[in-house]
Short mmCIF file of C-alpha atoms in Angstrom, two decimals:
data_model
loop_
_atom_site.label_atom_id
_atom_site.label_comp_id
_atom_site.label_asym_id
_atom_site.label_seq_id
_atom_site.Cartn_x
_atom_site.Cartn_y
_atom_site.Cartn_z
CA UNK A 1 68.73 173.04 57.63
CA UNK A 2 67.30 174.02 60.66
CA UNK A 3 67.26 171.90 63.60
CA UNK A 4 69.73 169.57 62.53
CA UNK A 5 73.44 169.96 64.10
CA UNK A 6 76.28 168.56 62.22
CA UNK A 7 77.76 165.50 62.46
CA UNK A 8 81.88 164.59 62.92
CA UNK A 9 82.97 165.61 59.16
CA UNK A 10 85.14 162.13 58.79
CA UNK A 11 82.32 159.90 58.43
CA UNK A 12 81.51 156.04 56.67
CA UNK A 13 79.07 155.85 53.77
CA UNK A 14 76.55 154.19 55.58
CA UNK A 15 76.57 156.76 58.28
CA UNK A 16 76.47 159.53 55.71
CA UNK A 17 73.29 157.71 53.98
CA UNK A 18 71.92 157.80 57.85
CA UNK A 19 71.98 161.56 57.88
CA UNK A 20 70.29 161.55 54.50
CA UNK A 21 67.71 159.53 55.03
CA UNK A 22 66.59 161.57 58.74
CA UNK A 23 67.39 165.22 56.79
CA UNK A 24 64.76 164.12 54.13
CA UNK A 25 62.30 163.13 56.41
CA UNK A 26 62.77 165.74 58.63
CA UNK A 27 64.28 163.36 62.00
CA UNK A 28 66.47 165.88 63.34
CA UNK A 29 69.78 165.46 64.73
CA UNK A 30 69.92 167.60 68.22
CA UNK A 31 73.72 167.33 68.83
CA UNK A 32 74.93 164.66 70.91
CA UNK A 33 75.44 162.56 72.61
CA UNK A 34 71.71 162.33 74.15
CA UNK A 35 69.23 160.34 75.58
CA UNK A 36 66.30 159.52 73.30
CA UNK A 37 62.57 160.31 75.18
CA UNK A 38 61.13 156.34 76.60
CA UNK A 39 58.61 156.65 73.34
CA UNK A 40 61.21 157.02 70.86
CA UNK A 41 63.58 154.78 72.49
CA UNK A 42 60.29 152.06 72.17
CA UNK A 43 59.39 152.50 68.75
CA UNK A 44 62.73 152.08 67.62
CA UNK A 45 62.91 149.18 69.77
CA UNK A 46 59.73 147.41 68.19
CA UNK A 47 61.33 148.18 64.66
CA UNK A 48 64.27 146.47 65.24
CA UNK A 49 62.50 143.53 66.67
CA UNK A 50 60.07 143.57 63.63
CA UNK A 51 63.14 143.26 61.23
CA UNK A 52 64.57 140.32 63.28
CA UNK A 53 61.60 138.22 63.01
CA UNK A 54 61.54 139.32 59.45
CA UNK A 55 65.27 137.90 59.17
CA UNK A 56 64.37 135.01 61.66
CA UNK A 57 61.05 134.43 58.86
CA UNK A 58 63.66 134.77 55.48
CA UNK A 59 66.63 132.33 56.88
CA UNK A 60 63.81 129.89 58.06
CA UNK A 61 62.26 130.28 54.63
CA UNK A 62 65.97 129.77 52.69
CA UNK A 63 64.77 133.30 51.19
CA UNK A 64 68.09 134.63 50.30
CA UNK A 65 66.61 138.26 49.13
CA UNK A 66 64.57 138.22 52.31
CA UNK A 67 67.22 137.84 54.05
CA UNK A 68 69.74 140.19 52.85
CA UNK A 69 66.74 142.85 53.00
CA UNK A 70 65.93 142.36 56.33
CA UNK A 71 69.98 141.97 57.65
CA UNK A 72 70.60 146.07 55.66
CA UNK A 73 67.52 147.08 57.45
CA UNK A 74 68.47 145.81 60.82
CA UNK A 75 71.37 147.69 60.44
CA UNK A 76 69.64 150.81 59.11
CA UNK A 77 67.81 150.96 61.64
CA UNK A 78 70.71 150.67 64.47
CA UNK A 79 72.68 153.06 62.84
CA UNK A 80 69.35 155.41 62.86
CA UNK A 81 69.57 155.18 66.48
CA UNK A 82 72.89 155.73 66.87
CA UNK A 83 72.70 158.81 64.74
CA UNK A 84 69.22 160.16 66.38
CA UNK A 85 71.19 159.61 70.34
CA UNK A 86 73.98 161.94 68.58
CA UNK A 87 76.57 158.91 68.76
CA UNK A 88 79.93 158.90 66.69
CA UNK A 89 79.37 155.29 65.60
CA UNK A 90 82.15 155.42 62.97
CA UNK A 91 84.59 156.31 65.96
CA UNK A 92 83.35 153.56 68.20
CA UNK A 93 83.02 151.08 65.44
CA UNK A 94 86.94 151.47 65.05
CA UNK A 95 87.69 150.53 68.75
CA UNK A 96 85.37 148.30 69.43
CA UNK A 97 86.28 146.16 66.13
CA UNK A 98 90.17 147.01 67.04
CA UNK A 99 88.90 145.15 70.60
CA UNK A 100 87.83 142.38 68.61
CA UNK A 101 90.27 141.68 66.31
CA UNK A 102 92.60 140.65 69.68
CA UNK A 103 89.99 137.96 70.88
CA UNK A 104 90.85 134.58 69.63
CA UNK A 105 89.49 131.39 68.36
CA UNK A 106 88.69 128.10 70.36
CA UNK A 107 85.87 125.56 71.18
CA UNK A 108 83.81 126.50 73.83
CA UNK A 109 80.90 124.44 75.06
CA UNK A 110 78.77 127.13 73.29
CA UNK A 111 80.14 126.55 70.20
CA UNK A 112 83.52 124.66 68.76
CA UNK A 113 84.03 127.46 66.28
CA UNK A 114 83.55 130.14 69.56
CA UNK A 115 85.34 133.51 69.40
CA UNK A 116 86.46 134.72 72.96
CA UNK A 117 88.12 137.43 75.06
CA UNK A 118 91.80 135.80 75.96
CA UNK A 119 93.40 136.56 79.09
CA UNK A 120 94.35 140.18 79.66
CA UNK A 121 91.83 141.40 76.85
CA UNK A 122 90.64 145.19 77.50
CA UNK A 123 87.36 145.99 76.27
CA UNK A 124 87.28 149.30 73.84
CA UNK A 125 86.91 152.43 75.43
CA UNK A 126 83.80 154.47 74.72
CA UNK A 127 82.99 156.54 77.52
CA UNK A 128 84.25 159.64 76.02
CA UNK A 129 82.06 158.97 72.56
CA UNK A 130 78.85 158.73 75.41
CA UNK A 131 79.21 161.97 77.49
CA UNK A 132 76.28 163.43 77.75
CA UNK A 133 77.13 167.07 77.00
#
């Protein structure tokens, strides 16, 4: 299909159901990584605030369906950007939950059920996945 590039072959579902979604509507995929233009970068913005105050709305509500809608779209619509900037999410998902998975447990004043970076934690690295080529 013209205009689209392809994306890293070893990919998630959800990232393949990205590409699907943008192909049939015609949102190309210009190779990546790039920088999306300030008007695209603002209307994505706005929809992802839109489907926070939507999940904000459905938790406040005890809407369970609401809810559930508006947490897959939030996510839809972050993995859309990801996959419109040209990002390999899949491939920074991996480190940064790898990252994650070494913080530990302990009561903060934020919160006594707090997850935090222990001493000597690295965060992932991603600058390769973000070179602008």
């Amino acid at each position: 299909m013209e205009g689209f590039s392809k994306m890293p072959r070893v990919r998630s579902k959800l990232c393949k159901d990205i590409e699907n979604f943008h192909k049939k509507f015609k949102l190309g995929y210009a190779g990546g990584p790039r920088r999306l233009s300030l008007e695209v970068i603002r209307a994505r913005y706005r929809h992802q605030f839109e489907e926070l105050e939507e999940l904000s709305q459905a938790i406040h509500k005890g809407d369970m369906i609401g809810t559930l809608d508006a947490l897959v779209d939030t996510v839809y619509i972050a993995l859309g950007t990801a996959y419109l900037m040209g990002l390999d999410f899949d491939k920074a998902w991996t480190r940064v939950h790898k990252a994650n998975m070494k913080k530990i447990r302990c009561a903060t004043k934020r919160s006594p059920i707090d997850i935090v970076k222990p001493i000597g934690w690295k965060a992932p690295k991603l600058d390769d996945l973000c070179k602008i080529k």
